[in-house]
Amino acid sequence: MSKNWVAYIVSFLLLGTAIMLGVTVGTVSISPEVLWNPASDETAANILWNIRMPRVVLAGLVGAALAIAGAAFQGLLRNPLADPYTLGVSSGASVGAVMTLFFGISVPFLGSFTLPVMSMAGALVTMLAVIGFAKLVDRSMKMETVILTGIIFSSFLGSIISLMIALTGEELRQIIGWLLGSVSMRGWPYVQMALPFILIGSFLLWLNRRELNAMLFGEDRARHLGVDVRKRKMVILIGGSVLTGAAVAVSGTIGFVGLVVPHITRMLWGADHRHLLSLSFINGASLLIICDLVSRTIISPTELPIGVITAFIGAPVFAFIFFRQRKGVA
């Protein structure tokens, strides 16, 4: 059995385990039997299918979206510290979403899709701005330049969000709760809102898996291999921004998933994007489902914001990757 088959089998087993734990463990314990025999306990079945399952599915979609976007950004920039959070893309998506909530924006032909579309627009504009400014500062696009540029933009966009929060009134609770990052009490409508955009964004990145492999050798080498670098970069940036915007729109700002999952997946199973993107998608879903489970059970009945759990995991990993980079190991 090849290494890739083992990777997929292990990843799917982890995902299945995470889903089973996510829907059965909680304040009310639910027997797995309810999954295939709802009539055995109608109250438990109602909790499982109307509360737990949409929450688990949404957490999985958000984790998968952030992880595959992080894997693509890392491959595009040849930088293991790149992810939607560190590049400021999540902050851009947050500004788009908060502006929609703050001003009550609703585009007639978009309807309920106004929020994710505005969030995606904010993510894409921020990504282009970060890349453009980093190139102005340093044509070679060194790791430190890109990350510092992302931090600058993230800080600036954070101040815009703070300003809107300071000016808001009755929407304050909604905006603050959303910014902390959570998939609690979202329900199936949020799954339906995010799913089409996550599928589109993931498909765009998957179509460019071979081009991402070529870009690992540098843009000039990729051109010699027949890659239309400019076009492919734009498609990858759009795909990553669509994923980030969709994730942020339904769950708020959840950091480090796009950093941790691709890095660990790459260490375990290799850097071939033909498999790295798919494996990151699966493992990102597993990680966020488990993080959400921890966030709602660790101090039950009170819930922690899911972003707190991911930050506890992600910050040390970020420091470890940065240390390896500085030492020239990675």
mmCIF file of N, CA and C in Angstrom, residues 125-224:
data_model
loop_
_atom_site.group_PDB
_atom_site.id
_atom_site.type_symbol
_atom_site.label_atom_id
_atom_site.label_comp_id
_atom_site.label_asym_id
_atom_site.label_seq_id
_atom_site.Cartn_x
_atom_site.Cartn_y
_atom_site.Cartn_z
ATOM 1 N N VAL A 125 -9.598 41.708 -1.704
ATOM 2 C CA VAL A 125 -8.963 43.035 -1.762
ATOM 3 C C VAL A 125 -7.762 43.085 -0.815
ATOM 4 N N THR A 126 -7.922 42.525 0.382
ATOM 5 C CA THR A 126 -6.822 42.528 1.355
ATOM 6 C C THR A 126 -5.644 41.688 0.853
ATOM 7 N N MET A 127 -5.921 40.520 0.288
ATOM 8 C CA MET A 127 -4.855 39.667 -0.226
ATOM 9 C C MET A 127 -4.059 40.372 -1.312
ATOM 10 N N LEU A 128 -4.755 41.004 -2.236
ATOM 11 C CA LEU A 128 -4.083 41.732 -3.320
ATOM 12 C C LEU A 128 -3.281 42.907 -2.770
ATOM 13 N N ALA A 129 -3.832 43.593 -1.770
ATOM 14 C CA ALA A 129 -3.141 44.736 -1.173
ATOM 15 C C ALA A 129 -1.869 44.289 -0.454
ATOM 16 N N VAL A 130 -1.948 43.172 0.287
ATOM 17 C CA VAL A 130 -0.769 42.661 1.010
ATOM 18 C C VAL A 130 0.335 42.273 0.031
ATOM 19 N N ILE A 131 -0.025 41.526 -1.019
ATOM 20 C CA ILE A 131 0.963 41.103 -2.004
ATOM 21 C C ILE A 131 1.560 42.306 -2.725
ATOM 22 N N GLY A 132 0.703 43.259 -3.119
ATOM 23 C CA GLY A 132 1.182 44.456 -3.832
ATOM 24 C C GLY A 132 2.123 45.287 -2.983
ATOM 25 N N PHE A 133 1.769 45.512 -1.726
ATOM 26 C CA PHE A 133 2.612 46.323 -0.847
ATOM 27 C C PHE A 133 3.918 45.607 -0.536
ATOM 28 N N ALA A 134 3.858 44.305 -0.319
ATOM 29 C CA ALA A 134 5.079 43.539 -0.029
ATOM 30 C C ALA A 134 6.047 43.598 -1.212
ATOM 31 N N LYS A 135 5.520 43.590 -2.439
ATOM 32 C CA LYS A 135 6.379 43.685 -3.623
ATOM 33 C C LYS A 135 7.018 45.061 -3.741
ATOM 34 N N LEU A 136 6.267 46.096 -3.347
ATOM 35 C CA LEU A 136 6.828 47.447 -3.372
ATOM 36 C C LEU A 136 7.999 47.570 -2.393
ATOM 37 N N VAL A 137 7.858 46.937 -1.244
ATOM 38 C CA VAL A 137 8.888 47.007 -0.214
ATOM 39 C C VAL A 137 10.090 46.137 -0.565
ATOM 40 N N ASP A 138 9.810 44.946 -1.088
ATOM 41 C CA ASP A 138 10.879 43.981 -1.351
ATOM 42 C C ASP A 138 10.479 43.119 -2.549
ATOM 43 N N ARG A 139 11.122 43.341 -3.684
ATOM 44 C CA ARG A 139 10.781 42.620 -4.904
ATOM 45 C C ARG A 139 10.949 41.112 -4.751
ATOM 46 N N SER A 140 11.839 40.690 -3.871
ATOM 47 C CA SER A 140 12.086 39.252 -3.694
ATOM 48 C C SER A 140 11.027 38.581 -2.825
ATOM 49 N N MET A 141 10.142 39.372 -2.228
ATOM 50 C CA MET A 141 9.039 38.834 -1.418
ATOM 51 C C MET A 141 9.542 37.878 -0.330
ATOM 52 N N LYS A 142 10.494 38.347 0.479
ATOM 53 C CA LYS A 142 11.019 37.513 1.556
ATOM 54 C C LYS A 142 9.936 37.208 2.582
ATOM 55 N N MET A 143 10.154 36.125 3.304
ATOM 56 C CA MET A 143 9.193 35.676 4.295
ATOM 57 C C MET A 143 8.826 36.781 5.277
ATOM 58 N N GLU A 144 9.846 37.446 5.840
ATOM 59 C CA GLU A 144 9.606 38.470 6.845
ATOM 60 C C GLU A 144 8.774 39.615 6.287
ATOM 61 N N THR A 145 9.025 39.976 5.029
ATOM 62 C CA THR A 145 8.311 41.095 4.412
ATOM 63 C C THR A 145 6.833 40.792 4.276
ATOM 64 N N VAL A 146 6.515 39.607 3.765
ATOM 65 C CA VAL A 146 5.112 39.239 3.552
ATOM 66 C C VAL A 146 4.374 39.148 4.882
ATOM 67 N N ILE A 147 4.985 38.492 5.873
ATOM 68 C CA ILE A 147 4.323 38.327 7.165
ATOM 69 C C ILE A 147 4.133 39.673 7.852
ATOM 70 N N LEU A 148 5.162 40.525 7.831
ATOM 71 C CA LEU A 148 5.039 41.845 8.461
ATOM 72 C C LEU A 148 3.999 42.698 7.757
ATOM 73 N N THR A 149 3.931 42.588 6.430
ATOM 74 C CA THR A 149 2.905 43.316 5.684
ATOM 75 C C THR A 149 1.521 42.836 6.092
ATOM 76 N N GLY A 150 1.364 41.527 6.232
ATOM 77 C CA GLY A 150 0.092 40.981 6.683
ATOM 78 C C GLY A 150 -0.282 41.490 8.065
ATOM 79 N N ILE A 151 0.707 41.571 8.958
ATOM 80 C CA ILE A 151 0.455 42.068 10.317
ATOM 81 C C ILE A 151 0.047 43.541 10.280
ATOM 82 N N ILE A 152 0.715 44.326 9.423
ATOM 83 C CA ILE A 152 0.373 45.756 9.293
ATOM 84 C C ILE A 152 -1.072 45.928 8.840
ATOM 85 N N PHE A 153 -1.428 45.210 7.785
ATOM 86 C CA PHE A 153 -2.796 45.325 7.271
ATOM 87 C C PHE A 153 -3.810 44.787 8.278
ATOM 88 N N SER A 154 -3.449 43.706 8.961
ATOM 89 C CA SER A 154 -4.349 43.136 9.953
ATOM 90 C C SER A 154 -4.610 44.129 11.081
ATOM 91 N N SER A 155 -3.558 44.824 11.521
ATOM 92 C CA SER A 155 -3.707 45.825 12.585
ATOM 93 C C SER A 155 -4.579 46.989 12.130
ATOM 94 N N PHE A 156 -4.343 47.443 10.900
ATOM 95 C CA PHE A 156 -5.131 48.553 10.365
ATOM 96 C C PHE A 156 -6.603 48.171 10.233
ATOM 97 N N LEU A 157 -6.849 46.989 9.692
ATOM 98 C CA LEU A 157 -8.229 46.533 9.524
ATOM 99 C C LEU A 157 -8.888 46.274 10.876
ATOM 100 N N GLY A 158 -8.084 45.816 11.842
ATOM 101 C CA GLY A 158 -8.613 45.625 13.188
ATOM 102 C C GLY A 158 -9.083 46.931 13.801
ATOM 103 N N SER A 159 -8.357 48.027 13.507
ATOM 104 C CA SER A 159 -8.764 49.338 14.026
ATOM 105 C C SER A 159 -10.079 49.793 13.390
ATOM 106 N N ILE A 160 -10.288 49.439 12.119
ATOM 107 C CA ILE A 160 -11.559 49.777 11.460
ATOM 108 C C ILE A 160 -12.714 49.028 12.130
ATOM 109 N N ILE A 161 -12.481 47.752 12.425
ATOM 110 C CA ILE A 161 -13.505 46.956 13.107
ATOM 111 C C ILE A 161 -13.793 47.548 14.488
ATOM 112 N N SER A 162 -12.734 47.934 15.219
ATOM 113 C CA SER A 162 -12.908 48.528 16.551
ATOM 114 C C SER A 162 -13.717 49.817 16.472
ATOM 115 N N LEU A 163 -13.463 50.617 15.430
ATOM 116 C CA LEU A 163 -14.211 51.855 15.247
ATOM 117 C C LEU A 163 -15.690 51.572 15.045
ATOM 118 N N MET A 164 -15.997 50.595 14.203
ATOM 119 C CA MET A 164 -17.399 50.265 13.960
ATOM 120 C C MET A 164 -18.067 49.726 15.226
ATOM 121 N N ILE A 165 -17.316 48.960 16.013
ATOM 122 C CA ILE A 165 -17.860 48.444 17.266
ATOM 123 C C ILE A 165 -18.148 49.599 18.226
ATOM 124 N N ALA A 166 -17.222 50.591 18.270
ATOM 125 C CA ALA A 166 -17.406 51.743 19.155
ATOM 126 C C ALA A 166 -18.624 52.567 18.753
ATOM 127 N N LEU A 167 -18.941 52.607 17.461
ATOM 128 C CA LEU A 167 -20.049 53.421 16.969
ATOM 129 C C LEU A 167 -21.385 52.690 16.974
ATOM 130 N N THR A 168 -21.335 51.376 17.133
ATOM 131 C CA THR A 168 -22.565 50.602 17.022
ATOM 132 C C THR A 168 -23.384 50.653 18.294
ATOM 133 N N GLY A 169 -24.636 50.268 18.183
ATOM 134 C CA GLY A 169 -25.522 50.274 19.335
ATOM 135 C C GLY A 169 -26.035 48.887 19.605
ATOM 136 N N GLU A 170 -27.235 48.589 19.145
ATOM 137 C CA GLU A 170 -27.859 47.311 19.439
ATOM 138 C C GLU A 170 -27.199 46.154 18.711
ATOM 139 N N GLU A 171 -26.421 46.458 17.645
ATOM 140 C CA GLU A 171 -25.748 45.381 16.913
ATOM 141 C C GLU A 171 -24.474 44.916 17.602
ATOM 142 N N LEU A 172 -24.090 45.606 18.705
ATOM 143 C CA LEU A 172 -22.815 45.335 19.369
ATOM 144 C C LEU A 172 -22.672 43.871 19.767
ATOM 145 N N ARG A 173 -23.680 43.340 20.429
ATOM 146 C CA ARG A 173 -23.604 41.955 20.899
ATOM 147 C C ARG A 173 -23.415 40.992 19.732
ATOM 148 N N GLN A 174 -24.147 41.219 18.643
ATOM 149 C CA GLN A 174 -24.057 40.342 17.475
ATOM 150 C C GLN A 174 -22.660 40.385 16.867
ATOM 151 N N ILE A 175 -22.095 41.599 16.743
ATOM 152 C CA ILE A 175 -20.776 41.752 16.127
ATOM 153 C C ILE A 175 -19.683 41.166 17.009
ATOM 154 N N ILE A 176 -19.732 41.462 18.312
ATOM 155 C CA ILE A 176 -18.718 40.944 19.239
ATOM 156 C C ILE A 176 -18.760 39.418 19.276
ATOM 157 N N GLY A 177 -19.957 38.859 19.399
ATOM 158 C CA GLY A 177 -20.094 37.402 19.428
ATOM 159 C C GLY A 177 -19.582 36.764 18.156
ATOM 160 N N TRP A 178 -19.824 37.432 17.040
ATOM 161 C CA TRP A 178 -19.377 36.900 15.752
ATOM 162 C C TRP A 178 -17.856 36.969 15.623
ATOM 163 N N LEU A 179 -17.257 38.075 16.097
ATOM 164 C CA LEU A 179 -15.812 38.247 15.955
ATOM 165 C C LEU A 179 -15.012 37.239 16.774
ATOM 166 N N LEU A 180 -15.566 36.772 17.876
ATOM 167 C CA LEU A 180 -14.836 35.836 18.736
ATOM 168 C C LEU A 180 -14.653 34.474 18.083
ATOM 169 N N GLY A 181 -15.453 34.178 17.082
ATOM 170 C CA GLY A 181 -15.316 32.920 16.368
ATOM 171 C C GLY A 181 -16.101 31.799 17.026
ATOM 172 N N SER A 182 -17.137 31.330 16.347
ATOM 173 C CA SER A 182 -17.959 30.276 16.905
ATOM 174 C C SER A 182 -18.817 29.658 15.804
ATOM 175 N N VAL A 183 -19.203 28.414 16.012
ATOM 176 C CA VAL A 183 -20.176 27.769 15.125
ATOM 177 C C VAL A 183 -21.411 27.371 15.929
ATOM 178 N N SER A 184 -21.567 27.974 17.099
ATOM 179 C CA SER A 184 -22.684 27.658 17.975
ATOM 180 C C SER A 184 -23.983 28.265 17.456
ATOM 181 N N MET A 185 -25.067 27.498 17.537
ATOM 182 C CA MET A 185 -26.416 27.962 17.202
ATOM 183 C C MET A 185 -26.508 28.532 15.790
ATOM 184 N N ARG A 186 -25.782 27.960 14.861
ATOM 185 C CA ARG A 186 -25.829 28.435 13.474
ATOM 186 C C ARG A 186 -26.917 27.711 12.680
ATOM 187 N N GLY A 187 -26.984 26.405 12.805
ATOM 188 C CA GLY A 187 -28.037 25.654 12.126
ATOM 189 C C GLY A 187 -27.747 25.389 10.656
ATOM 190 N N TRP A 188 -28.654 24.632 10.047
ATOM 191 C CA TRP A 188 -28.494 24.234 8.649
ATOM 192 C C TRP A 188 -28.471 25.405 7.671
ATOM 193 N N PRO A 189 -29.188 26.531 7.911
ATOM 194 C CA PRO A 189 -29.118 27.648 6.948
ATOM 195 C C PRO A 189 -27.695 28.167 6.735
ATOM 196 N N TYR A 190 -26.882 28.171 7.778
ATOM 197 C CA TYR A 190 -25.499 28.631 7.630
ATOM 198 C C TYR A 190 -24.669 27.630 6.829
ATOM 199 N N VAL A 191 -24.975 26.352 7.004
ATOM 200 C CA VAL A 191 -24.300 25.325 6.195
ATOM 201 C C VAL A 191 -24.626 25.543 4.723
ATOM 202 N N GLN A 192 -25.906 25.784 4.434
ATOM 203 C CA GLN A 192 -26.327 26.021 3.050
ATOM 204 C C GLN A 192 -25.718 27.294 2.480
ATOM 205 N N MET A 193 -25.509 28.291 3.331
ATOM 206 C CA MET A 193 -24.914 29.551 2.888
ATOM 207 C C MET A 193 -23.448 29.376 2.503
ATOM 208 N N ALA A 194 -22.698 28.608 3.315
ATOM 209 C CA ALA A 194 -21.256 28.486 3.105
ATOM 210 C C ALA A 194 -20.876 27.415 2.090
ATOM 211 N N LEU A 195 -21.654 26.334 2.036
ATOM 212 C CA LEU A 195 -21.269 25.163 1.249
ATOM 213 C C LEU A 195 -20.948 25.461 -0.219
ATOM 214 N N PRO A 196 -21.798 26.178 -0.974
ATOM 215 C CA PRO A 196 -21.477 26.388 -2.396
ATOM 216 C C PRO A 196 -20.171 27.139 -2.609
ATOM 217 N N PHE A 197 -19.893 28.134 -1.768
ATOM 218 C CA PHE A 197 -18.669 28.918 -1.924
ATOM 219 C C PHE A 197 -17.430 28.102 -1.550
ATOM 220 N N ILE A 198 -17.563 27.266 -0.523
ATOM 221 C CA ILE A 198 -16.431 26.427 -0.117
ATOM 222 C C ILE A 198 -16.125 25.390 -1.198
ATOM 223 N N LEU A 199 -17.167 24.835 -1.807
ATOM 224 C CA LEU A 199 -16.954 23.879 -2.899
ATOM 225 C C LEU A 199 -16.304 24.553 -4.104
ATOM 226 N N ILE A 200 -16.767 25.759 -4.453
ATOM 227 C CA ILE A 200 -16.199 26.484 -5.597
ATOM 228 C C ILE A 200 -14.737 26.837 -5.334
ATOM 229 N N GLY A 201 -14.457 27.399 -4.147
ATOM 230 C CA GLY A 201 -13.083 27.782 -3.817
ATOM 231 C C GLY A 201 -12.138 26.592 -3.781
ATOM 232 N N SER A 202 -12.590 25.499 -3.196
ATOM 233 C CA SER A 202 -11.757 24.287 -3.124
ATOM 234 C C SER A 202 -11.486 23.729 -4.516
ATOM 235 N N PHE A 203 -12.508 23.758 -5.371
ATOM 236 C CA PHE A 203 -12.356 23.251 -6.736
ATOM 237 C C PHE A 203 -11.345 24.095 -7.521
ATOM 238 N N LEU A 204 -11.397 25.416 -7.344
ATOM 239 C CA LEU A 204 -10.438 26.296 -8.025
ATOM 240 C C LEU A 204 -9.005 25.968 -7.604
ATOM 241 N N LEU A 205 -8.798 25.738 -6.317
ATOM 242 C CA LEU A 205 -7.449 25.415 -5.838
ATOM 243 C C LEU A 205 -7.019 24.030 -6.318
ATOM 244 N N TRP A 206 -7.947 23.071 -6.275
ATOM 245 C CA TRP A 206 -7.618 21.705 -6.697
ATOM 246 C C TRP A 206 -7.245 21.669 -8.176
ATOM 247 N N LEU A 207 -7.881 22.497 -8.996
ATOM 248 C CA LEU A 207 -7.546 22.556 -10.420
ATOM 249 C C LEU A 207 -6.104 23.025 -10.647
ATOM 250 N N ASN A 208 -5.564 23.756 -9.666
ATOM 251 C CA ASN A 208 -4.215 24.314 -9.800
ATOM 252 C C ASN A 208 -3.184 23.572 -8.951
ATOM 253 N N ARG A 209 -3.474 22.326 -8.610
ATOM 254 C CA ARG A 209 -2.571 21.566 -7.743
ATOM 255 C C ARG A 209 -1.215 21.324 -8.412
ATOM 256 N N ARG A 210 -1.208 21.032 -9.710
ATOM 257 C CA ARG A 210 0.066 20.798 -10.407
ATOM 258 C C ARG A 210 0.831 22.099 -10.587
ATOM 259 N N GLU A 211 0.118 23.179 -10.834
ATOM 260 C CA GLU A 211 0.771 24.488 -10.980
ATOM 261 C C GLU A 211 1.410 24.928 -9.658
ATOM 262 N N LEU A 212 0.767 24.600 -8.544
ATOM 263 C CA LEU A 212 1.359 24.913 -7.244
ATOM 264 C C LEU A 212 2.650 24.132 -7.038
ATOM 265 N N ASN A 213 2.684 22.892 -7.498
ATOM 266 C CA ASN A 213 3.931 22.115 -7.435
ATOM 267 C C ASN A 213 5.036 22.786 -8.236
ATOM 268 N N ALA A 214 4.686 23.269 -9.434
ATOM 269 C CA ALA A 214 5.686 23.932 -10.283
ATOM 270 C C ALA A 214 6.190 25.215 -9.635
ATOM 271 N N MET A 215 5.289 25.957 -8.971
ATOM 272 C CA MET A 215 5.673 27.234 -8.361
ATOM 273 C C MET A 215 6.576 27.062 -7.146
ATOM 274 N N LEU A 216 6.638 25.845 -6.601
ATOM 275 C CA LEU A 216 7.558 25.591 -5.494
ATOM 276 C C LEU A 216 9.013 25.802 -5.914
ATOM 277 N N PHE A 217 9.280 25.691 -7.225
ATOM 278 C CA PHE A 217 10.643 25.880 -7.736
ATOM 279 C C PHE A 217 10.907 27.331 -8.134
ATOM 280 N N GLY A 218 9.933 28.215 -7.926
ATOM 281 C CA GLY A 218 10.095 29.611 -8.300
ATOM 282 C C GLY A 218 9.293 29.946 -9.546
ATOM 283 N N GLU A 219 8.951 31.214 -9.683
ATOM 284 C CA GLU A 219 8.097 31.636 -10.799
ATOM 285 C C GLU A 219 8.779 31.452 -12.148
ATOM 286 N N ASP A 220 10.082 31.749 -12.218
ATOM 287 C CA ASP A 220 10.796 31.619 -13.498
ATOM 288 C C ASP A 220 10.807 30.169 -13.969
ATOM 289 N N ARG A 221 11.102 29.257 -13.044
ATOM 290 C CA ARG A 221 11.117 27.830 -13.397
ATOM 291 C C ARG A 221 9.722 27.362 -13.809
ATOM 292 N N ALA A 222 8.709 27.872 -13.113
ATOM 293 C CA ALA A 222 7.336 27.501 -13.454
ATOM 294 C C ALA A 222 6.979 27.959 -14.871
ATOM 295 N N ARG A 223 7.441 29.149 -15.251
ATOM 296 C CA ARG A 223 7.186 29.642 -16.609
ATOM 297 C C ARG A 223 7.846 28.743 -17.642
ATOM 298 N N HIS A 224 9.069 28.299 -17.343
ATOM 299 C CA HIS A 224 9.775 27.404 -18.262
ATOM 300 C C HIS A 224 9.046 26.066 -18.404
#
